[in-house]
Tab-separated table of C-alpha atoms in Angstrom:
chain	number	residue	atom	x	y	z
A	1	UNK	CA	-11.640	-34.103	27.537
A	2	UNK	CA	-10.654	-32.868	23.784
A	3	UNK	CA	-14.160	-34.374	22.702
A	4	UNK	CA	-15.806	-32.203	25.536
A	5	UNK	CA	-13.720	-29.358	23.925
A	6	UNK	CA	-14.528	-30.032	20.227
A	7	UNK	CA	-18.669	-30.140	21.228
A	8	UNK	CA	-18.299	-26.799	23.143
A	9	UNK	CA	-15.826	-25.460	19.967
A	10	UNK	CA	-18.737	-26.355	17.447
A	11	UNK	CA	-21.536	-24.846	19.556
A	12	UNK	CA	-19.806	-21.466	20.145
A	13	UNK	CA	-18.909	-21.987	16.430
A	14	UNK	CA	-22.378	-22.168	15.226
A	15	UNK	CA	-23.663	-19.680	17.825
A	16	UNK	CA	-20.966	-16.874	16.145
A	17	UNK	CA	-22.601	-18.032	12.757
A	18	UNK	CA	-26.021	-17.813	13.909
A	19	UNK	CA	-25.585	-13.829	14.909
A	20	UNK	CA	-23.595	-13.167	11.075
A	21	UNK	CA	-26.758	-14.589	9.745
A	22	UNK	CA	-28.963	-13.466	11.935
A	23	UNK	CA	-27.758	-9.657	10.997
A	24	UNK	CA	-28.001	-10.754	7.584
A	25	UNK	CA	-31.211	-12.902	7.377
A	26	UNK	CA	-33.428	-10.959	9.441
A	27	UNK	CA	-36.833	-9.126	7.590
A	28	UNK	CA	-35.483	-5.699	9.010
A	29	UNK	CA	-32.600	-6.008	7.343
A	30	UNK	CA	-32.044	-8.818	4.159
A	31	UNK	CA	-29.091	-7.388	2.942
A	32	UNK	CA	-25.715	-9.889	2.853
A	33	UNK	CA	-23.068	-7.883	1.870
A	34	UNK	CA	-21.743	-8.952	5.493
A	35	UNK	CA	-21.204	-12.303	4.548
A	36	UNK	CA	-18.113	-11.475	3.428
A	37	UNK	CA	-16.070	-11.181	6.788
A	38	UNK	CA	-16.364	-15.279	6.140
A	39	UNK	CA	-13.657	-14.100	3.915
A	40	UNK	CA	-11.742	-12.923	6.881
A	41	UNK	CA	-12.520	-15.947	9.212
A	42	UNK	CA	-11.329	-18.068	6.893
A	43	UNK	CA	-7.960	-16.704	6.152
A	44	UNK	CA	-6.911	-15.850	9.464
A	45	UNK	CA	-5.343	-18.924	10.669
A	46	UNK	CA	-3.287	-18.739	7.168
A	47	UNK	CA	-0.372	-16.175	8.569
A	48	UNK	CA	0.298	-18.646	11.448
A	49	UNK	CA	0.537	-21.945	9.862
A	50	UNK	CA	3.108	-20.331	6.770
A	51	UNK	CA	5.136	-18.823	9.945
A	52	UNK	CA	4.921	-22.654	12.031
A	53	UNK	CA	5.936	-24.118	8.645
A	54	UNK	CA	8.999	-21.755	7.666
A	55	UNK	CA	10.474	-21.778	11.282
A	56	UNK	CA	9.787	-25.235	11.688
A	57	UNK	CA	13.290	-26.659	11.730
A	58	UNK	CA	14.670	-23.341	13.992
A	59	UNK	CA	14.617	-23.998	18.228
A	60	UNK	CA	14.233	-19.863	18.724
A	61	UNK	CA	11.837	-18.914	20.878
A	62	UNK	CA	10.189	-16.453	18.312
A	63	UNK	CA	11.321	-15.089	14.688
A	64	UNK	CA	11.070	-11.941	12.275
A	65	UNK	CA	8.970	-14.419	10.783
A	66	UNK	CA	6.296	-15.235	14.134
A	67	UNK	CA	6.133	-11.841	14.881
A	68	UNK	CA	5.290	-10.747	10.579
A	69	UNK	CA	2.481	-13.428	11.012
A	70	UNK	CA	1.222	-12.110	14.095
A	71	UNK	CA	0.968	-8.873	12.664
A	72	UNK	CA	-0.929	-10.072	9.594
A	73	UNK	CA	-3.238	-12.043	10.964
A	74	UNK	CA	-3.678	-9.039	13.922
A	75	UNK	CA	-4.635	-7.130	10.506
A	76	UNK	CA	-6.962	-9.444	9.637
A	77	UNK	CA	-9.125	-9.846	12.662
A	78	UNK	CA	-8.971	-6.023	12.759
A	79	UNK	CA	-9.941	-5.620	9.108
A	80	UNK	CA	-13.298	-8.402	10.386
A	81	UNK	CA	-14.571	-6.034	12.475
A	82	UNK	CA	-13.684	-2.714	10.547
A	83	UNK	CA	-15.341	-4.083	7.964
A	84	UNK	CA	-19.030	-4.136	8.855
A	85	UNK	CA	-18.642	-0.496	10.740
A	86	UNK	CA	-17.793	0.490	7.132
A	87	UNK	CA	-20.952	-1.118	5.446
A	88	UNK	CA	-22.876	0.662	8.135
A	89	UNK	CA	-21.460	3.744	8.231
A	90	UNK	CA	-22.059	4.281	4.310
A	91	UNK	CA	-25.727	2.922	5.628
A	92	UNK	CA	-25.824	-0.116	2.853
A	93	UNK	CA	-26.586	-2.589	6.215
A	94	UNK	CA	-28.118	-1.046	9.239
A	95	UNK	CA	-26.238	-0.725	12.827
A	96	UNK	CA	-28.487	-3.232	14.474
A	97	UNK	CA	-27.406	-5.612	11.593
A	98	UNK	CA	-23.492	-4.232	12.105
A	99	UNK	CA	-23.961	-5.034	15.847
A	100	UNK	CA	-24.980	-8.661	15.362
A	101	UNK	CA	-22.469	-9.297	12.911
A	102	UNK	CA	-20.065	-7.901	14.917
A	103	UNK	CA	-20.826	-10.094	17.793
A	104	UNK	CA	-20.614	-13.253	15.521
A	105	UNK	CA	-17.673	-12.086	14.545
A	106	UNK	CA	-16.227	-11.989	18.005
A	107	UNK	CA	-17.555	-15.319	19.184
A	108	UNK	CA	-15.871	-16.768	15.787
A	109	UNK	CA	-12.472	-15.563	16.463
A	110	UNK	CA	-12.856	-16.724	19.834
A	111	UNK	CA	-13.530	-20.008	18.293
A	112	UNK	CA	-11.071	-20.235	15.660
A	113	UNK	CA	-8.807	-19.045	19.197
A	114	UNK	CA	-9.982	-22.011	21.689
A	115	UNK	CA	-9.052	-24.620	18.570
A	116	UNK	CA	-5.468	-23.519	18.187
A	117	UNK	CA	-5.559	-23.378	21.938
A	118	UNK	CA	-7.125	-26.718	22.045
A	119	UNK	CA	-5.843	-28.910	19.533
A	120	UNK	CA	-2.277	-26.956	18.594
A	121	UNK	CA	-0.106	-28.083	21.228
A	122	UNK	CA	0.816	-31.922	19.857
A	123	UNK	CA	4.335	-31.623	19.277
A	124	UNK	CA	4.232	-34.556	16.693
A	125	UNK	CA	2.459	-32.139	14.412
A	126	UNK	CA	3.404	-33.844	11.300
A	127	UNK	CA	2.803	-31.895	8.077
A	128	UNK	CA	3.157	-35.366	6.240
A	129	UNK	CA	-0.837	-35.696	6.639
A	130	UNK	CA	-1.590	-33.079	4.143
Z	1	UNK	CA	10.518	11.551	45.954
Z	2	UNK	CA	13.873	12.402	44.195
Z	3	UNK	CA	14.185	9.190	42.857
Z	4	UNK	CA	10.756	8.336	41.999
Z	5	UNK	CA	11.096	8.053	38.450
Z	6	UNK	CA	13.749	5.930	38.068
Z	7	UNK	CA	11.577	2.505	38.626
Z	8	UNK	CA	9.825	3.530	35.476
Z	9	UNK	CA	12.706	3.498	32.607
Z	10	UNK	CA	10.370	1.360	30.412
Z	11	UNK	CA	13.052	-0.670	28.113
Z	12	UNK	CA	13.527	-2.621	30.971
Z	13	UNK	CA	10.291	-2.849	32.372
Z	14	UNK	CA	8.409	-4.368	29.501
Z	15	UNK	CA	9.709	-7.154	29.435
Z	16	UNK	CA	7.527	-9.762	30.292
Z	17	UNK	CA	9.788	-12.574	29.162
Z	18	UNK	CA	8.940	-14.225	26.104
Z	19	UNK	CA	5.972	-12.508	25.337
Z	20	UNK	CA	7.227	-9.183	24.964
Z	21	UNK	CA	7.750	-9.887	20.828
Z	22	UNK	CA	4.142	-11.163	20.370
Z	23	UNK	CA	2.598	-8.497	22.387
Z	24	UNK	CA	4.673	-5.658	20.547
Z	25	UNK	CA	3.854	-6.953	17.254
Z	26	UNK	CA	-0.430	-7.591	17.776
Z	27	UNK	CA	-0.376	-4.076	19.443
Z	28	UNK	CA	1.765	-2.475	16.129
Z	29	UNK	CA	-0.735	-4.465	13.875
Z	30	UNK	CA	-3.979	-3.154	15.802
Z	31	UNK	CA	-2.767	0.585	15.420
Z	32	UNK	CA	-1.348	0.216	11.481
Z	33	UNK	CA	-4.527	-1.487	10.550
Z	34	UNK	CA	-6.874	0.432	12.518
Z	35	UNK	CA	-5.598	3.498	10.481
Z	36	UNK	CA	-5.736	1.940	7.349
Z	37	UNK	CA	-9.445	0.939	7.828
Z	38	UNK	CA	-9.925	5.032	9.065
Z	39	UNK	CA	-8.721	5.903	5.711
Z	40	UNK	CA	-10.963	3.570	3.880
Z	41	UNK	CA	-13.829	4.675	5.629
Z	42	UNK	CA	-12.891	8.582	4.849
Z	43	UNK	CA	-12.729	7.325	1.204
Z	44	UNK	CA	-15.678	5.723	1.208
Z	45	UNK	CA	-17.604	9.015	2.834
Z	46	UNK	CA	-16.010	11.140	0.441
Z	47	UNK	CA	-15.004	9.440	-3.136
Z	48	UNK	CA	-13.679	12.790	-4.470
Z	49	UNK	CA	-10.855	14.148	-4.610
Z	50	UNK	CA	-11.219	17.727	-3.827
Z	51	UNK	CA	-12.614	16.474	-0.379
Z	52	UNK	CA	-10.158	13.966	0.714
Z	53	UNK	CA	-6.900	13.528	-1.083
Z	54	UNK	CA	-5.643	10.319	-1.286
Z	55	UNK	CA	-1.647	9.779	-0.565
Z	56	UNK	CA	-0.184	6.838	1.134
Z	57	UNK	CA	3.417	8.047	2.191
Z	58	UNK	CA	3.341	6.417	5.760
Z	59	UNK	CA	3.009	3.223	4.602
Z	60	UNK	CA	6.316	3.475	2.820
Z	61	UNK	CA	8.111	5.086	5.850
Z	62	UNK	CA	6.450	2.035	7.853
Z	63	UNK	CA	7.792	-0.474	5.740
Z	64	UNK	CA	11.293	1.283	5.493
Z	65	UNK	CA	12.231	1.515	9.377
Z	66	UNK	CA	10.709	-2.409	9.772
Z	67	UNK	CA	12.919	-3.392	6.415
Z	68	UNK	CA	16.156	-3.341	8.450
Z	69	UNK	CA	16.921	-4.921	11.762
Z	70	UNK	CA	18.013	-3.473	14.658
Z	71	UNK	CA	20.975	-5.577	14.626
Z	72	UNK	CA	22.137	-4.922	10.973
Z	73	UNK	CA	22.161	-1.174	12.212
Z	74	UNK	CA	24.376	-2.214	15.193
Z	75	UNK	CA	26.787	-4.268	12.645
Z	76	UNK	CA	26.100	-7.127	14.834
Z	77	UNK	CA	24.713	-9.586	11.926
Z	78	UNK	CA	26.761	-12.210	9.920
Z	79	UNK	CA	26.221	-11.080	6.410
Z	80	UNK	CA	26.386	-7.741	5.493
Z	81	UNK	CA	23.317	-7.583	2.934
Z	82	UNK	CA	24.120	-5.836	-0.109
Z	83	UNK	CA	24.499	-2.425	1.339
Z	84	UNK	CA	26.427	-3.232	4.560
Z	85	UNK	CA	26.257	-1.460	7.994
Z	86	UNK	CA	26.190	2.448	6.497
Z	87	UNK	CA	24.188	1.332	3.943
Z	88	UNK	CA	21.372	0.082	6.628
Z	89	UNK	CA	22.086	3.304	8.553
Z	90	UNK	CA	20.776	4.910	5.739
Z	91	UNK	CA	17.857	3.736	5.130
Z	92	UNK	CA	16.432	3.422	8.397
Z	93	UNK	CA	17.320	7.708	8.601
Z	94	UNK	CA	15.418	8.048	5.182
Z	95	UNK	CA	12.816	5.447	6.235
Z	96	UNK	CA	12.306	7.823	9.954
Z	97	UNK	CA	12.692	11.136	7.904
Z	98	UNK	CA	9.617	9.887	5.557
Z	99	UNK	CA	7.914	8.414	8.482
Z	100	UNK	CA	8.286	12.137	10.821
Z	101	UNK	CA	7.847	14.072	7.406
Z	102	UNK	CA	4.505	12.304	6.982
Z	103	UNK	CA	3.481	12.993	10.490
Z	104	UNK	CA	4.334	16.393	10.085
Z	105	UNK	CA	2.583	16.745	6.506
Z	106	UNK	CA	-0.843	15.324	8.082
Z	107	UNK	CA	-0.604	17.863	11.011
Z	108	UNK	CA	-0.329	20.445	8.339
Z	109	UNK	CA	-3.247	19.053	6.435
Z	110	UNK	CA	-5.007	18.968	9.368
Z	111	UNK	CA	-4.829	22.590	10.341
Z	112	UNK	CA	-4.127	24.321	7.184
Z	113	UNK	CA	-6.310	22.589	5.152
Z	114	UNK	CA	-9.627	21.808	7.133
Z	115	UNK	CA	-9.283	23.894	10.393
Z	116	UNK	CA	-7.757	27.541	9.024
Z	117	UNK	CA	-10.521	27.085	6.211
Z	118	UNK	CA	-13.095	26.737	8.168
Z	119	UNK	CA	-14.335	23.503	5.480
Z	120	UNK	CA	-17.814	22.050	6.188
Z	121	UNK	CA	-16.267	18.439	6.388
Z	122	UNK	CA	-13.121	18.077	8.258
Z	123	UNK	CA	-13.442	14.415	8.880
Z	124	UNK	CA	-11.156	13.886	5.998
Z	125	UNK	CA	-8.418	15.845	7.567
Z	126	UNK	CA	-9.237	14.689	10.972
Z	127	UNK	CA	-8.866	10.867	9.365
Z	128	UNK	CA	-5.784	11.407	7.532
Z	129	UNK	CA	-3.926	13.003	10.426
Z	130	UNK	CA	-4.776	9.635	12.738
Z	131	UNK	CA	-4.394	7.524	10.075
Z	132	UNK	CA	-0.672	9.144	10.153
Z	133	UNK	CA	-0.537	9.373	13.407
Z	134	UNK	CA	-1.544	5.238	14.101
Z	135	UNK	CA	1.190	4.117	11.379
Z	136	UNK	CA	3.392	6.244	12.847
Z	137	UNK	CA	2.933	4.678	16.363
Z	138	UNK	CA	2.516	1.602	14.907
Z	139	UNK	CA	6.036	1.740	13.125
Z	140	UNK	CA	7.015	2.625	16.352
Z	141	UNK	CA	6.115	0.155	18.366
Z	142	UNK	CA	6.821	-2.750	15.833
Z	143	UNK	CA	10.767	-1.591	15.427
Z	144	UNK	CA	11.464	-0.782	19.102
Z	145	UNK	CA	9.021	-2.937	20.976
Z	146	UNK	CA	10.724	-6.698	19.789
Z	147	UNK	CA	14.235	-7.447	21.045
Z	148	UNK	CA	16.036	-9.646	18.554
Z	149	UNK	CA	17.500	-11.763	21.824
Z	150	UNK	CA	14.283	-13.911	21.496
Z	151	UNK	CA	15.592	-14.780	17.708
Z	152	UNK	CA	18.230	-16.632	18.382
């Protein structure tokens, strides 16, 4: 079943990149200033793993420290899609080209999402392997 | 009907168990960063300064009222800190005095600024008093939405 999951995680992971290209590739538009909400992909999962690694030892259900992750990374998904609205509001992309990459940016979240879901509930999460 | 209202006191009602802490804390970060990203795109219409002038006071008052615990205010916590219970008092009534002072200020802005001059642009104003208005909420929500019984 978790190999079913990781296909279907890669497709809707490549689909989500597809559309941020697509906005950025495409003859109407060739500008890739969007690229950079790859910035924002990337470093949302950060908040949540420093959080899961200070708290690791505590049994509480939730900390200061959780909830201070949650909001970050909440500011980063949020700054992923404010991001483009800007670019397109100060008309360097156009809003077709904001719309796609605003789409990818949704189905990538919902990616990065379905892998925690996925593949974050082992309990023998060892941080040895890094 | 006399007694309709009293099935909606809310500080018991929201609490869906032990979600309540993650739900209060995404919602505070959508409204505190939503604003922020209002004010960058007012900045980015309008680069001057006669247009839009840039202050940042409500982030301060935000990060003052989340600084100190409910429970520190209480005097329920351990250690004391370095300032103790009055101390915390303190600056959680300086932290909500900058926080309503700021409200106030972009109200002000607002009206007498933009609206009673009759500008050409008032998105600036109009941007500055939700950006205000979100981190106010925000703040809000962050400090009174979490209960600190799911930290211990």
């Amino acid at each position: 079943l978790s190999f079913t999951a990781l296909v279907l995680l890669s497709f809707s992971g490549a689909i989500g990149l597809t559309f941020l290209m697509l906005g950025c590739a495409l003859e109407d538009y060739g500008v890739y200033w969007p690229l950079f909400v790859l910035i924002f992909h990337a470093i949302s999962p950060i908040p949540h793993f420093i959080a899961k690694r200070a708290t690791y030892d505590s049994d509480a259900t939730s900390s200061a420290c959780r909830e201070l992750a949650y909001f970050f990374t909440t500011g980063i998904v949020v700054s992923a899609f404010g991001f483009p609205v800007i670019l397109a509001r100060v008309a360097v992309i156009k809003w077709g080209a904001c719309g796609l990459v605003l789409a990818g940016n949704a189905v990538i979240f919902l990616t990065i999402q379905g892998f925690f879901l996925v593949f974050g509930r082992g309990d023998d999460f060892s941080w040895e392997q890094w | 009907m006399s007694g309709f209202l009293e099935g909606l006191r809310c500080s018991e009602c929201i609490d869906w168990g032990e979600k309540r802490n993650t739900i209060a804390s995404i919602a505070a970060g959508v409204l505190w960063w939503i604003s922020w990203w209002i004010i960058i795109d007012a900045a980015v219409i309008y680069p001057t300064m006669e247009e839009f002038n840039h202050s940042y006071h409500a982030t301060i008052a935000f990060l003052m009222i989340n600084a100190v615990s409910n429970g520190q205010v209480r005097g329920d916590s351990y250690s004391e800190g370095c300032l103790g219970q009055t101390g915390a008092r303190i600056w959680l009534f300086i932290g909500f005095m900058l926080a309503f002072g700021s409200l106030i200020a972009s109200m002000w802005i607002l009206f007498g600024g933009y609206v009673a001059k009759e500008k050409a642009v008032v998105y600036p104003g109009i941007a500055v008093f939700f950006q205000n208005a979100f981190i106010f909420f925000g703040g809000l929500v962050f400090k009174f939405g979490r209960t600190e019984d799911l930290w211990q």
